mmCIF file of C-alpha atoms in Angstrom:
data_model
loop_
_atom_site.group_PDB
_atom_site.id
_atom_site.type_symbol
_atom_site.label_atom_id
_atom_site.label_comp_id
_atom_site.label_asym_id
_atom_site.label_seq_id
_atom_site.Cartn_x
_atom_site.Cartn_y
_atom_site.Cartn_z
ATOM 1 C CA UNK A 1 -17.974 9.773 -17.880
ATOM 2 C CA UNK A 2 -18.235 12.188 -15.168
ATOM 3 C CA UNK A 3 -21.577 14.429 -14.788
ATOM 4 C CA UNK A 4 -22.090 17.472 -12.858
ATOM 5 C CA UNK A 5 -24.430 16.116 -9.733
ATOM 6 C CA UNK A 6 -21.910 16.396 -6.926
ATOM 7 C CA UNK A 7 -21.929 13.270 -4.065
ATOM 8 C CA UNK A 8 -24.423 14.588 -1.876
ATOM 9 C CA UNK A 9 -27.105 14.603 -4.494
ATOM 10 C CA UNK A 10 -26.065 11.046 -6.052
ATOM 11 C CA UNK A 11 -26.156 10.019 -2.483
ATOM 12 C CA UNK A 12 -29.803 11.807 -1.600
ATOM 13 C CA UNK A 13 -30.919 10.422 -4.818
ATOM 14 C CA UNK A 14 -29.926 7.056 -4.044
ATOM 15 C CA UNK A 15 -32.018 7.165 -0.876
ATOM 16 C CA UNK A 16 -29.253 7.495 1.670
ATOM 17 C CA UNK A 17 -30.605 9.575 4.538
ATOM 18 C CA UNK A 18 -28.458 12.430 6.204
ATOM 19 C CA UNK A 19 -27.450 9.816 9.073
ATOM 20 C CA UNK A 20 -26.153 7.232 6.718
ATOM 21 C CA UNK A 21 -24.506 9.573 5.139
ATOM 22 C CA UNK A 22 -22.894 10.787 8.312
ATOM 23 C CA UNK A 23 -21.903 7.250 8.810
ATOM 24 C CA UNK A 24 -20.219 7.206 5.358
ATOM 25 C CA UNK A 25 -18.264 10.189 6.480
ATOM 26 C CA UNK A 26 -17.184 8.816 9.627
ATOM 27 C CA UNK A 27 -16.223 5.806 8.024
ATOM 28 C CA UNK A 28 -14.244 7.451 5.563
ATOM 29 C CA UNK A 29 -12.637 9.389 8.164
ATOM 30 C CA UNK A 30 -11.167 6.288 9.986
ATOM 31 C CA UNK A 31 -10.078 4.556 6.573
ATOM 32 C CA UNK A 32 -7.988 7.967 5.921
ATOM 33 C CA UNK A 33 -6.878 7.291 9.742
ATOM 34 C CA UNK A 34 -8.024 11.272 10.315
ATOM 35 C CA UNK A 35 -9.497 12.260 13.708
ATOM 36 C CA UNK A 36 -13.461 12.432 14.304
ATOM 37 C CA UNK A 37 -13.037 16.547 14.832
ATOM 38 C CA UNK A 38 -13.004 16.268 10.761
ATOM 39 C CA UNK A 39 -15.916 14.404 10.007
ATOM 40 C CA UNK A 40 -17.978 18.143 9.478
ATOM 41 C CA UNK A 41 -15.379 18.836 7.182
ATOM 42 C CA UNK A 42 -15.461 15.894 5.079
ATOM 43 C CA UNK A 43 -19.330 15.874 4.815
ATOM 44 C CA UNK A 44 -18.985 19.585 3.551
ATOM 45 C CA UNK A 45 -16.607 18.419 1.298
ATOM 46 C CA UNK A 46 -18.847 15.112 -0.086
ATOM 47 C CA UNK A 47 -21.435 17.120 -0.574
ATOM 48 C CA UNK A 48 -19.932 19.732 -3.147
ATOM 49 C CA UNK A 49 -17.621 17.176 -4.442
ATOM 50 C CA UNK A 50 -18.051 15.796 -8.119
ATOM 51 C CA UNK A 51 -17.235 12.472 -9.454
ATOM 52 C CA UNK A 52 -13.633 12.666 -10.815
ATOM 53 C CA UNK A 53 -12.550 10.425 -13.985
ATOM 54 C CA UNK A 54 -10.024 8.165 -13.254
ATOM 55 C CA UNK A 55 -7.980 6.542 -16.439
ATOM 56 C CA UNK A 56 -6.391 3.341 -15.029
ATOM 57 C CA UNK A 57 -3.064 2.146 -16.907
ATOM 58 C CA UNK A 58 -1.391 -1.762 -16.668
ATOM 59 C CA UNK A 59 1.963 -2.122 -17.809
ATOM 60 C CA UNK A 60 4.721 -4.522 -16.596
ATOM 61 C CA UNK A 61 2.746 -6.186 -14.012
ATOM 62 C CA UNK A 62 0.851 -9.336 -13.043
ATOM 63 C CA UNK A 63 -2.556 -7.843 -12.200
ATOM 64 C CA UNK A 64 -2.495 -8.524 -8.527
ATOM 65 C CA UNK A 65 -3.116 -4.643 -7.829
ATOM 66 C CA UNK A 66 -6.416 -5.049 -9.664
ATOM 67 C CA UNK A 67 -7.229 -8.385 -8.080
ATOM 68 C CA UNK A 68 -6.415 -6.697 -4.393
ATOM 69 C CA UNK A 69 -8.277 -3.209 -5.321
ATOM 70 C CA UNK A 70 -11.612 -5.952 -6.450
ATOM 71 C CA UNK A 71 -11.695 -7.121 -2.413
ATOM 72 C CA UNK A 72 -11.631 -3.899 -0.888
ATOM 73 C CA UNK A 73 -14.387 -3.676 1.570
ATOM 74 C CA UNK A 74 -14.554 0.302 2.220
ATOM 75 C CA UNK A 75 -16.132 1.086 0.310
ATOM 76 C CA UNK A 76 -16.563 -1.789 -2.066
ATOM 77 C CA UNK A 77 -15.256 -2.248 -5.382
ATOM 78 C CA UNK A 78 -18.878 -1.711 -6.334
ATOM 79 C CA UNK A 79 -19.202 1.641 -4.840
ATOM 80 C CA UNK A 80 -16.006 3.266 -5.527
ATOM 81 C CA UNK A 81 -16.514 2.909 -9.508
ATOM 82 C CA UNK A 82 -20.353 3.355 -9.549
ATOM 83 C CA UNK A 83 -21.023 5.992 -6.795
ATOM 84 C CA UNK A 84 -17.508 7.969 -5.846
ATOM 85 C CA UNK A 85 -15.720 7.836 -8.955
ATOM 86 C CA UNK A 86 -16.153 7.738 -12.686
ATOM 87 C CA UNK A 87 -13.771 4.463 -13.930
ATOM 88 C CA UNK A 88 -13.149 5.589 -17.971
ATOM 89 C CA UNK A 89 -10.685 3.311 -18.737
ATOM 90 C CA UNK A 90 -9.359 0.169 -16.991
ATOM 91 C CA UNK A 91 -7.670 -2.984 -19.223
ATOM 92 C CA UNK A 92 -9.159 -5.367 -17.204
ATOM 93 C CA UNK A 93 -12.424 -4.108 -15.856
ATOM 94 C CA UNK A 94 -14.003 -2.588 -18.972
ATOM 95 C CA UNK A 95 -16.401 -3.980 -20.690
ATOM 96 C CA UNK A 96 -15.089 -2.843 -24.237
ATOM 97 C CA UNK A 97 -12.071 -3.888 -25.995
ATOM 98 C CA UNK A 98 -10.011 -3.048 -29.110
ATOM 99 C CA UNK A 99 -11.253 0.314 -31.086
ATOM 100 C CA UNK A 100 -13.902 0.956 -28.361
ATOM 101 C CA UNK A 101 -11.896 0.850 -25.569
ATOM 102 C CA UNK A 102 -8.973 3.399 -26.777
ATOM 103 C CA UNK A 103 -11.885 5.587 -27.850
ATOM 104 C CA UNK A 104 -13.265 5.573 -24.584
ATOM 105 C CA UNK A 105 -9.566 6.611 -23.167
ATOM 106 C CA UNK A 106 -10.077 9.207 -25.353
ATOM 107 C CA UNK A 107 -13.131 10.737 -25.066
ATOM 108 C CA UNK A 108 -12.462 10.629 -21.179
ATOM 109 C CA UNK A 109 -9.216 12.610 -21.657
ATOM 110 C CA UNK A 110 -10.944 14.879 -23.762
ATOM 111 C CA UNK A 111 -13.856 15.931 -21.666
ATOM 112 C CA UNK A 112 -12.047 15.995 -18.092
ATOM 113 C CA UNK A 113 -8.738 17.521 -19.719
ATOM 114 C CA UNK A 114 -6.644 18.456 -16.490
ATOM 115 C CA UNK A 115 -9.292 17.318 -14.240
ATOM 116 C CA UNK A 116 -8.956 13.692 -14.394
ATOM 117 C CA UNK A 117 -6.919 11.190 -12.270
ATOM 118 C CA UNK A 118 -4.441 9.048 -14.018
ATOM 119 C CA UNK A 119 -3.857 5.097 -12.055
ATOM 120 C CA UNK A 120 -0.719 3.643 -13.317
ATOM 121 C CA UNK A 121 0.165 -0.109 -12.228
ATOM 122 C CA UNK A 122 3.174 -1.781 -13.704
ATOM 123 C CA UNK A 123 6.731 -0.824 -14.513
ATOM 124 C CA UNK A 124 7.438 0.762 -17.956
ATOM 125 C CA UNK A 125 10.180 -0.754 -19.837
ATOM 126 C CA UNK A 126 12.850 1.400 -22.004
ATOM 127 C CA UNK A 127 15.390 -1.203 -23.461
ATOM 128 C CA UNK A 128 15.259 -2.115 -26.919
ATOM 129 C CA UNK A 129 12.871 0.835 -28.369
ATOM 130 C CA UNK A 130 11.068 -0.046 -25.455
ATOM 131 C CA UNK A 131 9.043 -3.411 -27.606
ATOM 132 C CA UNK A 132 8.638 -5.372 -24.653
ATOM 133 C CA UNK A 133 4.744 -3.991 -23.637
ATOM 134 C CA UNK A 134 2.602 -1.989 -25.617
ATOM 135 C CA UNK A 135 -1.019 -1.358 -26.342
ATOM 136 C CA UNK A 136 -3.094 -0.406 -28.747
ATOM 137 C CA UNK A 137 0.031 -0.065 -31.023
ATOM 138 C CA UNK A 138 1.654 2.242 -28.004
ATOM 139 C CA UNK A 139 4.524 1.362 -25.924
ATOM 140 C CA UNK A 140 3.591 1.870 -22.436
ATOM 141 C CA UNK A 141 5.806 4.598 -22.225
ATOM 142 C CA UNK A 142 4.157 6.812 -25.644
ATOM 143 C CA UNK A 143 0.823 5.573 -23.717
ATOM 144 C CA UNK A 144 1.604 7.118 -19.833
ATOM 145 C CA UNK A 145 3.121 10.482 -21.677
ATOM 146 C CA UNK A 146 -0.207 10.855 -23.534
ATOM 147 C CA UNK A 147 -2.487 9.939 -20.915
ATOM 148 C CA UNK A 148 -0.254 11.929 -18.096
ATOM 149 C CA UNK A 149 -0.220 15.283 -20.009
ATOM 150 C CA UNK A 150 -4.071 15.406 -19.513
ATOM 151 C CA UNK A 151 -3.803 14.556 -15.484
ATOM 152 C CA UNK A 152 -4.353 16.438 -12.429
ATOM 153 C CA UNK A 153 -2.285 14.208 -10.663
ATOM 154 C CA UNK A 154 -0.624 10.689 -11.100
ATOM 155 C CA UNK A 155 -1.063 7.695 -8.765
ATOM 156 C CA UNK A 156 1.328 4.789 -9.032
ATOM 157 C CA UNK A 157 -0.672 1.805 -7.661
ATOM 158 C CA UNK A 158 1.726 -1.266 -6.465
ATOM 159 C CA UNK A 159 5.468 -1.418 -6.141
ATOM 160 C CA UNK A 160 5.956 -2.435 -9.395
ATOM 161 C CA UNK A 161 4.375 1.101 -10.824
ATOM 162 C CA UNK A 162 6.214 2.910 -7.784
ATOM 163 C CA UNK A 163 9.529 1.591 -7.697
ATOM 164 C CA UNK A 164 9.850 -0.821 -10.499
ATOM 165 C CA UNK A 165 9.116 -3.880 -8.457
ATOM 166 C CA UNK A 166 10.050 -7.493 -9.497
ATOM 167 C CA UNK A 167 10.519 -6.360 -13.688
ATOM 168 C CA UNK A 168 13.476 -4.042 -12.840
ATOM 169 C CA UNK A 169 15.141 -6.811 -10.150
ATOM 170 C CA UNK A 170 18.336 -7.851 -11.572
ATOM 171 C CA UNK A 171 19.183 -8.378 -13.941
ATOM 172 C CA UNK A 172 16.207 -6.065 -15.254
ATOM 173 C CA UNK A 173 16.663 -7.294 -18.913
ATOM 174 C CA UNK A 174 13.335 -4.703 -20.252
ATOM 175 C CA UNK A 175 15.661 -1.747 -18.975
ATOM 176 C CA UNK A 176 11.929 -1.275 -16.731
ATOM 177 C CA UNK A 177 11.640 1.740 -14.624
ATOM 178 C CA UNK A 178 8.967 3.340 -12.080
ATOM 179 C CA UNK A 179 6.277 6.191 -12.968
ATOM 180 C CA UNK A 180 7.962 8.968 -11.327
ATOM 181 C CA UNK A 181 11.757 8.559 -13.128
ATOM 182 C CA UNK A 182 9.603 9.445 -16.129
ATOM 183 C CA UNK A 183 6.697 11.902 -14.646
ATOM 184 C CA UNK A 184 8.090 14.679 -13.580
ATOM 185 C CA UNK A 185 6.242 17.716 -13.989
ATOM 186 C CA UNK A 186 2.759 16.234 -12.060
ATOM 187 C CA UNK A 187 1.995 15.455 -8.658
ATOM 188 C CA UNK A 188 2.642 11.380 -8.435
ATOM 189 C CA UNK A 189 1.832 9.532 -5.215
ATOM 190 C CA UNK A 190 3.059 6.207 -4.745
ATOM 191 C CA UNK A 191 0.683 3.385 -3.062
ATOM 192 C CA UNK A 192 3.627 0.597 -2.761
ATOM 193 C CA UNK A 193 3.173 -3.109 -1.869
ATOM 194 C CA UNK A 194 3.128 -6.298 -3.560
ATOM 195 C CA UNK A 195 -0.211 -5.896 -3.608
ATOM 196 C CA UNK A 196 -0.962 -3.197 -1.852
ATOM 197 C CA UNK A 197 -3.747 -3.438 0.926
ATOM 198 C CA UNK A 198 -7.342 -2.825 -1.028
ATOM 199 C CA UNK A 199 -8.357 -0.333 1.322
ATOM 200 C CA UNK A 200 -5.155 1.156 0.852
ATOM 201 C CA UNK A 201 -5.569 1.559 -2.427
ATOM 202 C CA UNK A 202 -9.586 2.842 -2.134
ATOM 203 C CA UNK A 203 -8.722 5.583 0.950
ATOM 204 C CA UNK A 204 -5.951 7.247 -0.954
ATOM 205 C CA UNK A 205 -9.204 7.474 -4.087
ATOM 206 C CA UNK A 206 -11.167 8.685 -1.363
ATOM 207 C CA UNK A 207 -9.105 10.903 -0.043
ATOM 208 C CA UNK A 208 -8.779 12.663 -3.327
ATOM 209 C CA UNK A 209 -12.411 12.566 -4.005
ATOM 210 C CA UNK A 210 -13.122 13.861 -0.326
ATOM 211 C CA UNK A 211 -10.363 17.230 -0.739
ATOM 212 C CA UNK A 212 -9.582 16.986 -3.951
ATOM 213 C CA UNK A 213 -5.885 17.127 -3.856
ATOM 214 C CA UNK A 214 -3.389 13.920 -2.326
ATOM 215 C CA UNK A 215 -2.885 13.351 1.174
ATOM 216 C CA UNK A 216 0.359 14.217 3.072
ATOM 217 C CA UNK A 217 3.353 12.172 1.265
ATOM 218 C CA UNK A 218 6.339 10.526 3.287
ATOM 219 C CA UNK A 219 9.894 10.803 1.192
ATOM 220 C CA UNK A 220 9.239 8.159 -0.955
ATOM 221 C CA UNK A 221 5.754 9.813 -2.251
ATOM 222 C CA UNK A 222 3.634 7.518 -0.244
ATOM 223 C CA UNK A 223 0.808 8.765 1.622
ATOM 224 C CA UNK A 224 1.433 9.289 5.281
ATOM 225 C CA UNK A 225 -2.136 7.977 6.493
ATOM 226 C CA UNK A 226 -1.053 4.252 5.366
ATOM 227 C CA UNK A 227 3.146 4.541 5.758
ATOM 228 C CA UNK A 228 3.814 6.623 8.734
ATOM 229 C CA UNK A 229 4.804 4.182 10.587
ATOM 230 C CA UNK A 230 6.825 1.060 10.049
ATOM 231 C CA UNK A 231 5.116 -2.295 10.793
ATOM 232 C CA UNK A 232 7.734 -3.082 13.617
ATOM 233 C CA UNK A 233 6.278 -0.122 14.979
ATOM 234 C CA UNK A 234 2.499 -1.689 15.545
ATOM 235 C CA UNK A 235 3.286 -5.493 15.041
ATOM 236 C CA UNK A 236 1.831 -7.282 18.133
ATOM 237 C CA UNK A 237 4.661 -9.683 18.207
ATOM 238 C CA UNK A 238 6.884 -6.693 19.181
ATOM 239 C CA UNK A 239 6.578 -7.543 22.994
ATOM 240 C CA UNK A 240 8.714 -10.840 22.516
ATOM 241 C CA UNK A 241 11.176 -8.481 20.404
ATOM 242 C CA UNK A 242 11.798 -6.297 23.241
ATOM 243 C CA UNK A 243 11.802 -9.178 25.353
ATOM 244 C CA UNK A 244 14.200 -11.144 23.026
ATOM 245 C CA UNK A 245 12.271 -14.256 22.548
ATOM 246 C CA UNK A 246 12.928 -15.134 19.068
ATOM 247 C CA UNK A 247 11.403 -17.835 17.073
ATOM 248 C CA UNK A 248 14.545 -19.871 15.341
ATOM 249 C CA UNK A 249 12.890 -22.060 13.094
ATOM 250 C CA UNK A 250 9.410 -22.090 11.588
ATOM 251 C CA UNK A 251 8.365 -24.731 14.053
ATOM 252 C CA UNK A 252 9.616 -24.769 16.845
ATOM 253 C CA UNK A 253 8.447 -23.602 20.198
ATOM 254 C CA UNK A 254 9.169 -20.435 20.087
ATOM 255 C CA UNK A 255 6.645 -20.069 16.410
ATOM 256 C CA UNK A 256 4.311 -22.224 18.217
ATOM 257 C CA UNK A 257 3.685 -19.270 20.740
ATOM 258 C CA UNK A 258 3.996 -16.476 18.587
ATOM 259 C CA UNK A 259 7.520 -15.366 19.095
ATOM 260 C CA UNK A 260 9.060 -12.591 17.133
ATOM 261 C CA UNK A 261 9.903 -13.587 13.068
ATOM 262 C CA UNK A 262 13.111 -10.930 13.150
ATOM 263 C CA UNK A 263 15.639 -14.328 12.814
ATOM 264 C CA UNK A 264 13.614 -15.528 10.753
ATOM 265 C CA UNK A 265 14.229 -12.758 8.730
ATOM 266 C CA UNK A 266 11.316 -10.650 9.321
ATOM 267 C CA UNK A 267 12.144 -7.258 7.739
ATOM 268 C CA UNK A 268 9.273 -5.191 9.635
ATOM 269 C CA UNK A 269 12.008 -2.762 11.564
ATOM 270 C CA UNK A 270 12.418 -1.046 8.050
ATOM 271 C CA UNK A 271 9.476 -1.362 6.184
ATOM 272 C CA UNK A 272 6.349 1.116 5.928
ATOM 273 C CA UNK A 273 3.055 -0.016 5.848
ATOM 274 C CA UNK A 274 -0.196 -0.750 7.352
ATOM 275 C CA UNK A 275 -0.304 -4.135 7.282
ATOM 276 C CA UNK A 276 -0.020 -4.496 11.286
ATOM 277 C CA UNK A 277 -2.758 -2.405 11.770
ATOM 278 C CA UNK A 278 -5.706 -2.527 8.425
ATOM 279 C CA UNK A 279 -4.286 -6.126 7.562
ATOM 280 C CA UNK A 280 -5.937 -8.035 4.815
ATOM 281 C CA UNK A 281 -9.156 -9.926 4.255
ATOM 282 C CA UNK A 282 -11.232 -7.491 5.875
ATOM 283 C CA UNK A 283 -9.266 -6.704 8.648
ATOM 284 C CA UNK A 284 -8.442 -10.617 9.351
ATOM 285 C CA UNK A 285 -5.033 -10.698 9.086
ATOM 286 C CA UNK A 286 -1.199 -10.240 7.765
ATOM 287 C CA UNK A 287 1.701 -12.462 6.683
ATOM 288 C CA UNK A 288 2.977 -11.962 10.112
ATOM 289 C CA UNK A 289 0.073 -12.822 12.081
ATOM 290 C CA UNK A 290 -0.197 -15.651 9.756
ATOM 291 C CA UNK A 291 2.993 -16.993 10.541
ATOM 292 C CA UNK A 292 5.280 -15.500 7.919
ATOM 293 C CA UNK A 293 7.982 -12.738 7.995
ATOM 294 C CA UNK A 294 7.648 -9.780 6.190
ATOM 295 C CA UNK A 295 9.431 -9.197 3.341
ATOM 296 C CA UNK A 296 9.504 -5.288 2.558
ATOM 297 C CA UNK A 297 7.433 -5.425 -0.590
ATOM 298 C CA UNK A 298 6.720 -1.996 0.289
ATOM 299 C CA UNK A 299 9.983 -0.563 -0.131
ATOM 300 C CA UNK A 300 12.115 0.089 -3.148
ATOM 301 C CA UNK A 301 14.497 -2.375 -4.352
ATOM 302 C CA UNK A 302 13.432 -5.220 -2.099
ATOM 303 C CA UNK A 303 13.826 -7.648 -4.817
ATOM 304 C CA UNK A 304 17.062 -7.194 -4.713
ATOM 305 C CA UNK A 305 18.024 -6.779 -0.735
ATOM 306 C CA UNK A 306 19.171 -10.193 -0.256
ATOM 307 C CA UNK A 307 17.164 -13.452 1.523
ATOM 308 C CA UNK A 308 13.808 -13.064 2.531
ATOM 309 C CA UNK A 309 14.907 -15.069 5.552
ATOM 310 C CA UNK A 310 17.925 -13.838 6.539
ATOM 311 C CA UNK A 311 17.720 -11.531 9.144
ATOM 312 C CA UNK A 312 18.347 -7.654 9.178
ATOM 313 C CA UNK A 313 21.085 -8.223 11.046
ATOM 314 C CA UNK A 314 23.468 -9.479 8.613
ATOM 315 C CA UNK A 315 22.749 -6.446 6.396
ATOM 316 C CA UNK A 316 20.487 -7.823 3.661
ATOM 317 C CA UNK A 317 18.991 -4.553 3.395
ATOM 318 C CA UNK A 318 22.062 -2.881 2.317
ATOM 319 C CA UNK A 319 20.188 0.451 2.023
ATOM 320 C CA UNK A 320 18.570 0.659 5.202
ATOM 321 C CA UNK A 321 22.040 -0.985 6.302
ATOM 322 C CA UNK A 322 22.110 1.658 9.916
ATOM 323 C CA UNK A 323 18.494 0.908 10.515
ATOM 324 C CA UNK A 324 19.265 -3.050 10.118
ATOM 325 C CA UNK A 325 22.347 -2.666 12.584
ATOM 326 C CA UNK A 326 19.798 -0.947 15.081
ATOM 327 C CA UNK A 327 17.477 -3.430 15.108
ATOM 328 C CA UNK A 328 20.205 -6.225 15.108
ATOM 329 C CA UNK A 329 21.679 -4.507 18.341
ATOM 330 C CA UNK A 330 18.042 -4.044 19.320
ATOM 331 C CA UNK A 331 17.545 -7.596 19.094
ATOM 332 C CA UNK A 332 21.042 -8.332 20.813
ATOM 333 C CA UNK A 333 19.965 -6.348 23.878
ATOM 334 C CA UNK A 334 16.426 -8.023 23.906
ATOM 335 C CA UNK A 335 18.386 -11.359 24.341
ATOM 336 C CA UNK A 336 20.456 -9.946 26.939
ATOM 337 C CA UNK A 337 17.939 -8.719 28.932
ATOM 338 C CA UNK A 338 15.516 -12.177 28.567
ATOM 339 C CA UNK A 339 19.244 -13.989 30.052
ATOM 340 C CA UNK A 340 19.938 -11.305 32.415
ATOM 341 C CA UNK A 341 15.960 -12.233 33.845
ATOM 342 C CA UNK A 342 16.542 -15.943 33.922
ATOM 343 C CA UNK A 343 19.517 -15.427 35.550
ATOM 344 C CA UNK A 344 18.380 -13.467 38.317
ATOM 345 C CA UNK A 345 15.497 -15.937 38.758
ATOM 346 C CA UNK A 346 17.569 -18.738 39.077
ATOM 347 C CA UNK A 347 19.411 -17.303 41.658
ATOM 348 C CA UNK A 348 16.151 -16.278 43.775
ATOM 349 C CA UNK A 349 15.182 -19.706 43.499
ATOM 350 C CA UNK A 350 18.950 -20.932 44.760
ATOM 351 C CA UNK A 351 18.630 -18.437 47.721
ATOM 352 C CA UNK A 352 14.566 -19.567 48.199
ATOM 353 C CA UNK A 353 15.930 -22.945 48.729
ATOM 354 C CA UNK A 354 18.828 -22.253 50.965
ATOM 355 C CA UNK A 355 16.875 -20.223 53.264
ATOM 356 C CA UNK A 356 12.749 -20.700 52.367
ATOM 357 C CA UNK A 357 11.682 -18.386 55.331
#
């Protein structure tokens, strides 16, 4: 449960001197991708700041947003529960089960009543008197109403809990929806992906811990830190975009040396995320970097937008249909330009070899 020692004394106690400490708070800094002029700021706020209970949810979902949150690296899996936050209630990290565990929910609700932090992951299903996921004798739905009345705010973890992910794809036969079509009268943030990027998930915890309230929000709900940008935007293959040099198969020359994946159906022009820049692994790398398109897991629907390796072009992403056409024309006048260079080279070389002085 939470106590009343704020961060700065857990941290003192712990042995952590006032450098490390500053460390930690430049560290979190970057992770929230905030400048270094706010580093006083966040320190000031670490050091009044209390551990906040967080009541962690699973419904429709395969537990890859647990399995991602277990690798992030700052801070640590370790940290985050033990030192920054107070983890009440989590199916697949607690140590009790049955009777004790619900209790636990319970008594957490119960002492941090409007205080606490509610972590949903999973879609909610609502077809058939909604039979198709329930715990502890709840459907998930009687379970997030109970547990979201109590909440200071609401954080939908994975694109499953923010959109309705791969359960509500057609032909969505649980009738499953996303938290915020049934929260509507608390703050929800959504932290998309399929998983989302551990640190991801951790800075947008520590951001809350650090101010106490949710970071900026895009129009989808997601925090701006992490989806501000669109990975087209900070992808390193970009250069060969602009200069139309397109890989056309997944082994040919043109993947060999690192070409852009946009024929290949890459669908980075329209998604938002930070996988180009915090990647996965610890910073090693991305699907794109490792060869592979992306394939929009961060945005809503994207089950449903057609191939995964057809490109933008051809409109797979109905919704984002204008954008698609943009980057399809985009494309078309990197290609044009690539031709218009070779062409002008070959006709230097003609003119070279009529006339070499």
């Amino acid at each position: 449960m939470s106590d009343d020692k704020t961060l700065g004394e857990r941290l003192r106690e712990s042995g952590l001197s006032r450098r490390g400490f500053m460390k930690f708070c430049a560290a979190t800094a970057s992770m929230m991708a905030l400048p270094p002029s706010m580093i006083p700021a966040i320190a000031a706020a670490l050091e009044k700041a209390r551990r906040p209970s967080v009541i962690w949810l699973s419904f429709q979902e395969c537990t890859g947003y647990t399995e991602s949150l277990t690798r992030s690296h700052s801070p640590t899996i370790e940290s985050l529960i033990f030192d920054h936050i107070s983890l009440d209630y989590h199916h697949t990290l607690q140590a009790a089960a049955g009777d004790g565990a619900e209790a636990a929910r319970k008594a957490a609700m119960k002492e941090n009543w409007g205080k606490y932090l509610l972590v949903v992951d999973g879609a909610i299903p609502q077809k058939d008197g909604r039979v198709y996921s329930a715990i502890a004798g709840m459907t998930n739905l009687e379970m997030l109403k109970e547990v979201a009345e109590g909440a200071a705010a609401v954080v939908a973890v994975g694109t499953c809990a923010a959109y309705g992910g791969l359960p509500k794809a057609s032909p969505n036969p649980t009738g499953a929806t996303y938290v915020s079509d049934l929260i509507t009268d608390k703050p929800v943030l959504n932290v998309p992906s399929c998983p989302p990027i551990p640190v991801v998930i951790s800075g947008t915890l520590a951001h809350y811990l650090t101010f106490g309230t949710l970071p900026e929000l895009d129009h989808l709900g997601r925090p701006k830190a992490f989806y501000g940008q669109s990975i087209h935007d900070r992808c390193y293959r970009r250069p060969f975009y602009e200069r139309g040099q397109f890989a056309e198969t997944f082994d040919d020359e043109g993947a060999r040396k690192g070409w852009c994946l946009y024929k290949l159906g890459c669908k980075g022009p329209v998604t938002y995320n930070a996988c180009a820049t915090t990647k996965w692994n610890e910073g090693t790398s991305f699907p794109i970097q490792s060869g592979h398109g992306c394939i929009g897991c961060s945005e809503p629907d994207f089950w449903d937008k057609g191939g995964f390796y057809e490109a933008l072009s051809k409109g797979t992403f109905s919704s984002a249909e204008g954008i698609a056409l943009a980057a399809g024309a985009g494309a078309a006048i990197g290609v044009a330009a690539a031709m218009g260079a070779k062409s002008r080279q070959t006709e230097a070389d003609a003119k070279h070899k009529e006339d070499p002085a």
